Short mmCIF file of C-alpha atoms and ligand atoms in Angstrom, two decimals:
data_model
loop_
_atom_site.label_atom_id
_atom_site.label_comp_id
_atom_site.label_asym_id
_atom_site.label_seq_id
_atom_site.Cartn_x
_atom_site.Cartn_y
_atom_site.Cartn_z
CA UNK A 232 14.72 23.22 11.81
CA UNK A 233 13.71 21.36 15.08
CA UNK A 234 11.12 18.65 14.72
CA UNK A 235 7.58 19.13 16.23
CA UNK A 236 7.41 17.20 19.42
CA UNK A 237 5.33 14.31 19.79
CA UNK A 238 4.43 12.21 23.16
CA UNK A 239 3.69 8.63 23.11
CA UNK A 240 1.82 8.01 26.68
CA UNK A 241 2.17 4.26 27.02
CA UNK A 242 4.85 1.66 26.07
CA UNK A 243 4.12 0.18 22.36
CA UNK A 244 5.37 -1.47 18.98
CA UNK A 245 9.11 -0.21 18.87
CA UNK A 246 8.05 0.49 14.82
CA UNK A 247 5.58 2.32 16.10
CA UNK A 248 7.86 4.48 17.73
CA UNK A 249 10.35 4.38 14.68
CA UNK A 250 7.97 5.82 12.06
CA UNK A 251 6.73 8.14 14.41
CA UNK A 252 10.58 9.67 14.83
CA UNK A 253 10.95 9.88 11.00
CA UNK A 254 8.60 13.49 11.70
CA UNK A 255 8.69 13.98 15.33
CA UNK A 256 10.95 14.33 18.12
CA UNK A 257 9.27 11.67 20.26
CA UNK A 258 9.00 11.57 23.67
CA UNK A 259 8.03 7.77 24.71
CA UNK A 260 6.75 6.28 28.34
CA UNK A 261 9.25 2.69 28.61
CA UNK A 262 8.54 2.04 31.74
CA UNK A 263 4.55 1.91 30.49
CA UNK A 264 3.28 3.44 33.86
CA UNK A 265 -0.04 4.97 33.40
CA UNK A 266 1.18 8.58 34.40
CA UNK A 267 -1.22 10.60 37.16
CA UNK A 268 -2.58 13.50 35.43
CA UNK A 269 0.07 15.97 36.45
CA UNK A 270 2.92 14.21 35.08
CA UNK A 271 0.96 14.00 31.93
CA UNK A 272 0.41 17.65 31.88
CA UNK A 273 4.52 18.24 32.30
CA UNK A 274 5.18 15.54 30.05
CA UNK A 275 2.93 17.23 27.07
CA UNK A 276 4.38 20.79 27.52
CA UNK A 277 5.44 21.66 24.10
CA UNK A 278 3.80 18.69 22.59
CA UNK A 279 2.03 18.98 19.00
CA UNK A 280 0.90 15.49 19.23
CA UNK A 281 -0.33 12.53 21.94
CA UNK A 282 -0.42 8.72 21.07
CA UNK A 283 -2.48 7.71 24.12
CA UNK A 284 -4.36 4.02 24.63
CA UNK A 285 -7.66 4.86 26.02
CA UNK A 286 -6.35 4.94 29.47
CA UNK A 287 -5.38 8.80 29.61
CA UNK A 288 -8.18 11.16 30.06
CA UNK A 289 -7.89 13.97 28.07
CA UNK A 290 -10.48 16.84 29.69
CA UNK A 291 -10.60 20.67 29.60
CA UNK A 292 -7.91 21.16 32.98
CA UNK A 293 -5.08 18.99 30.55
CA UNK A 294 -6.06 20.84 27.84
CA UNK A 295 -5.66 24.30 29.18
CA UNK A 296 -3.04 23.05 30.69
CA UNK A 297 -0.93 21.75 27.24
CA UNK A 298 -2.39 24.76 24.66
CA UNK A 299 0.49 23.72 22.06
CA UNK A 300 -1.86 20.25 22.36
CA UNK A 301 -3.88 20.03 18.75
CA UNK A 302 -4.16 15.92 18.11
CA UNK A 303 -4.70 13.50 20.00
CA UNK A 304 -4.71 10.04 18.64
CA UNK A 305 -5.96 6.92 20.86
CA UNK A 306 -4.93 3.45 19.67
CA UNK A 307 -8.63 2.13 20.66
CA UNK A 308 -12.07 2.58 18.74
CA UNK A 309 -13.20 3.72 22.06
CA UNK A 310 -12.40 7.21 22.96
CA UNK A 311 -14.72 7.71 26.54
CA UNK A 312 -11.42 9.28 27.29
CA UNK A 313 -11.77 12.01 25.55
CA UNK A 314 -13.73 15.54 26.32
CA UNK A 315 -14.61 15.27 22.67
CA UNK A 316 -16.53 18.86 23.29
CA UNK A 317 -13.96 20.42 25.40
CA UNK A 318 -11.56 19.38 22.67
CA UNK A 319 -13.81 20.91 19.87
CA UNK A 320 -14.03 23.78 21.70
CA UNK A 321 -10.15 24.44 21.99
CA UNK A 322 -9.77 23.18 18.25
CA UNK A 323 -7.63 19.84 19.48
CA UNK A 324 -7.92 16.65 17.11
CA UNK A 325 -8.80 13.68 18.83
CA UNK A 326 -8.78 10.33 16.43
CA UNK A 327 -9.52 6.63 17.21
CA UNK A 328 -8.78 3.31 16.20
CA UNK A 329 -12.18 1.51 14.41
CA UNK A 330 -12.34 -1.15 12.00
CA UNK A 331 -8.97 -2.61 11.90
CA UNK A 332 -9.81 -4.61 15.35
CA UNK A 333 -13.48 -5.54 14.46
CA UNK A 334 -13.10 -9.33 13.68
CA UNK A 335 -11.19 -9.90 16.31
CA UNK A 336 -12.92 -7.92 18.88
CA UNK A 337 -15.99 -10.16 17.71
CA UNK A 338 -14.08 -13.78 17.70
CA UNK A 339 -13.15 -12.72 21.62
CA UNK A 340 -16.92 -11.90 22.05
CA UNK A 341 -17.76 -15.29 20.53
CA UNK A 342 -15.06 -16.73 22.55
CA UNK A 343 -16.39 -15.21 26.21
CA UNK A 344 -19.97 -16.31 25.52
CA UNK A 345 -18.74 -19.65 24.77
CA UNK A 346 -16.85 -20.32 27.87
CA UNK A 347 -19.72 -18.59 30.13
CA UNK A 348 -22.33 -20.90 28.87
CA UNK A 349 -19.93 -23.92 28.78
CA UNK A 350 -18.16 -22.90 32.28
CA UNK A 351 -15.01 -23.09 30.90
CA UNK A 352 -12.93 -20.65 33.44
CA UNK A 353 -15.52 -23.04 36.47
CA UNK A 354 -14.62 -26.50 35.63
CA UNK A 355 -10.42 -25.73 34.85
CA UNK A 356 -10.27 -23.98 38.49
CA UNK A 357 -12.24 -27.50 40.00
CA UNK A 358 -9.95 -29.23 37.68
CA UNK A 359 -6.73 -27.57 38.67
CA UNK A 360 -7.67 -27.66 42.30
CA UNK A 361 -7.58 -31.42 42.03
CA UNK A 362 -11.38 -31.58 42.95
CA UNK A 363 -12.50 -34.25 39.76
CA UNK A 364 -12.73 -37.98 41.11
CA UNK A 365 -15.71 -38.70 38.39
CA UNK A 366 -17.52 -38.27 35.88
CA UNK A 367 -21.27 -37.23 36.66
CA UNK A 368 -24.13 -36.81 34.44
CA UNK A 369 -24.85 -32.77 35.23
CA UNK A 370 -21.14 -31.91 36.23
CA UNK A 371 -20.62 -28.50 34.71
CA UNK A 372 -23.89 -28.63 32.56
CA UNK A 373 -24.10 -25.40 31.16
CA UNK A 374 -26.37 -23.54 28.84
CA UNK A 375 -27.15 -24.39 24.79
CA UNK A 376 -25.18 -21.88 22.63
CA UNK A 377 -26.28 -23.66 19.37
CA UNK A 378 -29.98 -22.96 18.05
CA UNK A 379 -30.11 -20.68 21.11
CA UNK A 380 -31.43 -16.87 21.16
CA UNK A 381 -28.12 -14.37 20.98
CA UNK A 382 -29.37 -10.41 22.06
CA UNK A 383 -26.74 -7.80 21.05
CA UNK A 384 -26.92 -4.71 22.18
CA UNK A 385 -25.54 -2.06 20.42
CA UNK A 386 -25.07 -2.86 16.74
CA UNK A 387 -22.27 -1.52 15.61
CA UNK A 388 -19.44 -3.12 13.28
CA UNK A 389 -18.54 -5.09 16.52
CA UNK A 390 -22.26 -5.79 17.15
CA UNK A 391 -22.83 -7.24 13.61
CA UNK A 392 -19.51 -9.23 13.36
CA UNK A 393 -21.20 -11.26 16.76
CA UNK A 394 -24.38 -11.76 14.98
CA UNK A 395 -22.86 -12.73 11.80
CA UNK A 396 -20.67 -15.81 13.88
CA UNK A 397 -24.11 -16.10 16.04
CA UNK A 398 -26.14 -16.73 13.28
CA UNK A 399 -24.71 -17.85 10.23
CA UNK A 400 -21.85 -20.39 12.66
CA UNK A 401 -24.25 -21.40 15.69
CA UNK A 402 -27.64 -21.31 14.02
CA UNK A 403 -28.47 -19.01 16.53
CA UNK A 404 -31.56 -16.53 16.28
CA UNK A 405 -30.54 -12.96 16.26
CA UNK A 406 -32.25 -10.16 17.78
CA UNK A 407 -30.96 -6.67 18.34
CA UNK A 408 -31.28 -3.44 19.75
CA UNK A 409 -29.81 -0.10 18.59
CA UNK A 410 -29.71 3.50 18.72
CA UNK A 411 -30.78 3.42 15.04
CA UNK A 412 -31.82 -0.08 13.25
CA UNK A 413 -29.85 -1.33 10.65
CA UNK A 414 -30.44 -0.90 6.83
CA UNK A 415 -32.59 -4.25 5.41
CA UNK A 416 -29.69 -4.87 3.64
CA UNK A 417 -27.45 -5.73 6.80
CA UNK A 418 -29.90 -7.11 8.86
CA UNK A 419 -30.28 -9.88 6.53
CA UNK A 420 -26.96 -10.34 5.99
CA UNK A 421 -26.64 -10.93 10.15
CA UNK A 422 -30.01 -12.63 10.41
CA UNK A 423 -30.45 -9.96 13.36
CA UNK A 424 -34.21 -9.16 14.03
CA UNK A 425 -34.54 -5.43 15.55
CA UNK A 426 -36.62 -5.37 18.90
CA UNK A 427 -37.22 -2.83 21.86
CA UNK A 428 -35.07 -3.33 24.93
CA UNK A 429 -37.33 -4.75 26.72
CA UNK A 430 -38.14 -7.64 24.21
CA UNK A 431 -33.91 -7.88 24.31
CA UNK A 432 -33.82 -8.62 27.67
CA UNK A 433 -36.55 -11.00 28.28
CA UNK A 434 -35.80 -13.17 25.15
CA UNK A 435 -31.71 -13.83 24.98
CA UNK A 436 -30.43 -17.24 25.86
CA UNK A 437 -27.22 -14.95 25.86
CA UNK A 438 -27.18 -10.94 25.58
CA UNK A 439 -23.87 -9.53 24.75
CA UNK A 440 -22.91 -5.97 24.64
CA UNK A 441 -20.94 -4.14 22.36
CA UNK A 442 -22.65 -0.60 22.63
CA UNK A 443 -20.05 2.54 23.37
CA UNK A 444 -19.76 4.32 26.64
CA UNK A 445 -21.49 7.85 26.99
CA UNK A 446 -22.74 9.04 30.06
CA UNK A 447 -26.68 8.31 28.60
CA UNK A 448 -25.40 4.43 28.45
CA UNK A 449 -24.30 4.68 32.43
CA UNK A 450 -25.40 1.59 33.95
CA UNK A 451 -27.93 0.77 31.00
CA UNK A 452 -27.78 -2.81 32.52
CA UNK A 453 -28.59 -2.70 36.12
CA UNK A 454 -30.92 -4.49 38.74
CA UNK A 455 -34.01 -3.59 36.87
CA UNK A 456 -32.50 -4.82 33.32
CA UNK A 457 -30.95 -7.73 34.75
CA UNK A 458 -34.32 -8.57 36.91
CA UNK A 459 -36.41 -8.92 33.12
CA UNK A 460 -33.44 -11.65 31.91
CA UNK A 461 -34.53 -15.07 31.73
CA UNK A 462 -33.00 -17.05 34.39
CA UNK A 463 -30.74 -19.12 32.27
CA UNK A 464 -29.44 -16.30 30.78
CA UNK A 465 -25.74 -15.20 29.94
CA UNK A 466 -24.56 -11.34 30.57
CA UNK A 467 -21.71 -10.54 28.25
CA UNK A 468 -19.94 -7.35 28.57
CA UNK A 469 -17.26 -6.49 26.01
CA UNK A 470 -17.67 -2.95 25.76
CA UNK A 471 -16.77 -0.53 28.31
CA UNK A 472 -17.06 -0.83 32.38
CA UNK A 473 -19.91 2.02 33.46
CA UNK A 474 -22.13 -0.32 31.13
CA UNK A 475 -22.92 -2.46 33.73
CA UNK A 476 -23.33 -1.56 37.53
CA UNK A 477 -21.24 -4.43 38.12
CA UNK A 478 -22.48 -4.71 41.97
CA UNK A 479 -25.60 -5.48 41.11
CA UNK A 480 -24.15 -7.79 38.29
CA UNK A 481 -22.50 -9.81 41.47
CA UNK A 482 -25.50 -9.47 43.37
CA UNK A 483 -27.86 -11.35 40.52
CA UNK A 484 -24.96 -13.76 40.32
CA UNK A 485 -24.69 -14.91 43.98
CA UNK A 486 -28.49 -15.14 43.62
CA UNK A 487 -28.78 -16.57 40.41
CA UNK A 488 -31.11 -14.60 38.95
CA UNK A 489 -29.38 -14.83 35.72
CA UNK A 490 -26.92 -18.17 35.03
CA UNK A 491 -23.74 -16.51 33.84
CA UNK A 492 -21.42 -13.43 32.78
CA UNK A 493 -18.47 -13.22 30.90
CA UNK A 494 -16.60 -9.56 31.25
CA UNK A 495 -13.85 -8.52 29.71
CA UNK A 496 -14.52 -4.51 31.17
CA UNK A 497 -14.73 -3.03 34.59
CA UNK A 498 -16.09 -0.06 36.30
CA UNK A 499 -13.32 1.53 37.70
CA UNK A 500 -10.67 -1.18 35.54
CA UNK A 501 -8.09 -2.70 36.88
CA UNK A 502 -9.92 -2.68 39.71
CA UNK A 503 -12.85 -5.21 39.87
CA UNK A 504 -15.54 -5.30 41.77
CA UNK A 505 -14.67 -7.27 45.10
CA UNK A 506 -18.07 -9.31 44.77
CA UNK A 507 -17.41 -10.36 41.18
CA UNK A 508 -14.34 -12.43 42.65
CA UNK A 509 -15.85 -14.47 44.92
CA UNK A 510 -18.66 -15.60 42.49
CA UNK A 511 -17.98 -18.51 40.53
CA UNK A 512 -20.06 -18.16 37.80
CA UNK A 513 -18.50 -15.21 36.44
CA UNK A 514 -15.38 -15.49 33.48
CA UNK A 515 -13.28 -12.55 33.97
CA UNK A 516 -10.76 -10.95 31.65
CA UNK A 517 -8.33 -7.84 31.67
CA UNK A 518 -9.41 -6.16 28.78
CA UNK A 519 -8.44 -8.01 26.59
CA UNK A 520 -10.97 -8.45 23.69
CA UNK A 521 -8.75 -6.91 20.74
CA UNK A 522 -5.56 -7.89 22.14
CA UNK A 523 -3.95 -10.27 19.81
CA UNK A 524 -0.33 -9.08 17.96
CA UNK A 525 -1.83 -8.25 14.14
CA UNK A 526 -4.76 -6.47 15.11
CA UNK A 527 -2.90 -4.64 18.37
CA UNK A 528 -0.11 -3.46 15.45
CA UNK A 529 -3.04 -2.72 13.43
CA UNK A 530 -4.64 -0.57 16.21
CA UNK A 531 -1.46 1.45 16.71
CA UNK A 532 -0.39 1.52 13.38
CA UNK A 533 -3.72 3.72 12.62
CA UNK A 534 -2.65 5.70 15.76
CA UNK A 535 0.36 6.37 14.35
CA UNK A 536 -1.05 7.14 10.51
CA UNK A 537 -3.72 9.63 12.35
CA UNK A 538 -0.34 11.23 13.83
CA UNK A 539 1.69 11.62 10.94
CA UNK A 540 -1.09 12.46 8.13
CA UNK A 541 -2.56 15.50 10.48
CA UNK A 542 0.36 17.05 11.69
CA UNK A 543 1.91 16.81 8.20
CA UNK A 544 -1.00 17.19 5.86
CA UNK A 545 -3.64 18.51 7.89
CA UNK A 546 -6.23 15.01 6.55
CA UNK A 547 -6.41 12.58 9.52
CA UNK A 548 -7.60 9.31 9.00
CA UNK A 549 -9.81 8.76 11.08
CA UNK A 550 -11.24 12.04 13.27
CA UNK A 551 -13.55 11.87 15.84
CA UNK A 552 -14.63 15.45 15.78
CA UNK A 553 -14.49 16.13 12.27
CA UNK A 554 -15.51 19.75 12.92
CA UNK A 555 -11.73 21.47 13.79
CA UNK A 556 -10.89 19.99 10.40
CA UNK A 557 -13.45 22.34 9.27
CA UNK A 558 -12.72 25.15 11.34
CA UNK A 559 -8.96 24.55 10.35
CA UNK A 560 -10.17 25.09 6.91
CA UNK A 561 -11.87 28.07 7.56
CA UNK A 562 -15.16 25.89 7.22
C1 DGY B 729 -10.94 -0.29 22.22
O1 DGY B 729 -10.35 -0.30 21.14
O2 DGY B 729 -11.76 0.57 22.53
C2 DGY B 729 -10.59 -1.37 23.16
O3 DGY B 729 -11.45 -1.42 24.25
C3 DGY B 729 -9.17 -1.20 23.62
O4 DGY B 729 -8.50 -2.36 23.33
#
């Protein structure tokens, strides 16, 4: 008997690959070209199964398109690129990738606000462009990070692995703002103080955000959010592009209105905003916040186990829309 097809829509871990073609016939993308929608449509006829990175949008045209489609697993704890209703409603899987890259995710956090607030990316460019002849008493001064105030919004496992190095590493004081506040229990345990938005905004020495995308969270930090930061503030997005409307980001840059950002997500990524590139005060990153080799094997290792334990067992590990595991079941 043939093998159920599988397609795996971006280059990966060869072992990856290998368990994956102990149950599948698998159908990999070498080259790792992020395929336009149509190829991914031909590519996925007669496909069971998808590992896709968070880069493939999976909506109701690809899905109506590829009706043999019933999982699709994303190697990211993000999943803004799925339909997660259209899915539901045509009884496809979707799974994601949570937990295995949370300590890391958070170190690269720690790391961006660091070199914001100490210039890092700033000084090496006047460095490397041969500019130091002295020392000088304010020459790349930056901003406190120690004892300072650290706002994180959106307190998820991500969220509380910041606060954690924030408060319990830096001495920093924690606030935080949520959909839902944290149980007693962990908000000692992070030190994290729960406050409206608002009180977020006007009181970080350095606000970081870790909250998911949705299409509610659209620009949560824009001209009016960024107006109500303190002046010496730090902007640190490591969460999803759409977050922040990244040209007034630039704009409160060139002006100063706020001291520093740190970004590590786009709207619109790879492309980045024009105006973010010719500010100086700005550290910029691909995308790169879980991206070291453990936790990136972890990430598609979980991928992989969603795969397998769904289309051979029917009990994914981790679903996203729980509810066509129900239906499956006659639930
Ligand atoms: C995620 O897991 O959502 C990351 O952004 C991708 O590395």
């Amino acid at each position: 008997m043939s093998k159920p097809q599988v397609l795996v829509a971006r280059a990966v871990f060869p072992e990856a690959v290998a368990r994956l073609s102990e149950h599948f016939e698998v159908e990999t993308n070498d080259s790792d070209e992020l395929w336009p929608k149509a190829e991914l449509i031909r590519r996925l006829q007669g496909k069971v199964g998808v590992f896709t990175t968070g880069s493939e949008r999976i909506d109701a045209e690809l899905l109506d398109a590829c009706p043999q489609l019933r999982i699709c697993a994303n190697m990211a704890v993000g999943f803004n690129n799925f339909d997660v209703d259209a899915m539901t409603a045509r009884g496809v899987l979707g799974t994601n990738a949570p937990d295995v890259l949370t300590e890391t995710t958070a170190d690269f956090g720690f790391a961006l606000l660091m070199a914001t607030a100490r210039r890092i990316t700033e000084s090496e460019l006047f460095l490397r462009a041969g500019q130091w002849t002295k020392w000088s008493f304010d020459m790349f001064a930056g901003a406190e990070v120690h004892g300072s105030t650290l706002g994180i919004l959106g307190m998820g496992r991500i969220g509380q692995g910041i606060a954690r190095r924030g408060a319990h590493g830096f001495g920093m004081k924690v606030v935080y703002h949520n959909r839902s506040r944290l149980s007693p229990e962990l908000e000692a345990d992070c030190k994290a103080r729960y406050v409206a938005k608002d009180e977020l905004l006007r009181t970080a020495d350095h606000l970081v955000l870790v909250l998911p995308y949705t299409p509610a969270n659209h620009h949560s930090i824009g001209a009016d959010e960024l107006a109500q930061m303190k002046p010496t503030a730090t902007l640190v997005n490591i969460a999803r592009g759409g977050i922040v409307d990244d040209a007034a980001l630039a704009q409160a840059l060139k002006e100063r209105r706020i001291a520093a950002a740190g970004l590590d997500v786009f709207e619109g990524e790879p492309r980045v905003h024009p105006d973010l590139l010719s500010v100086p005060n700005v550290v910029l990153t691909p995308h790169i916040a879980s991206a070291t080799i453990a936790t990136r094997r972890a990430m598609a290792d979980l991928a992989v186990d969603n795969l397998i334990a769904f289309l051979t067992t029917g009990q994914p590990r981790t679903p996203v829309n729980p509810q066509v595991l129900g239906r499956m079941r006659g639930q």
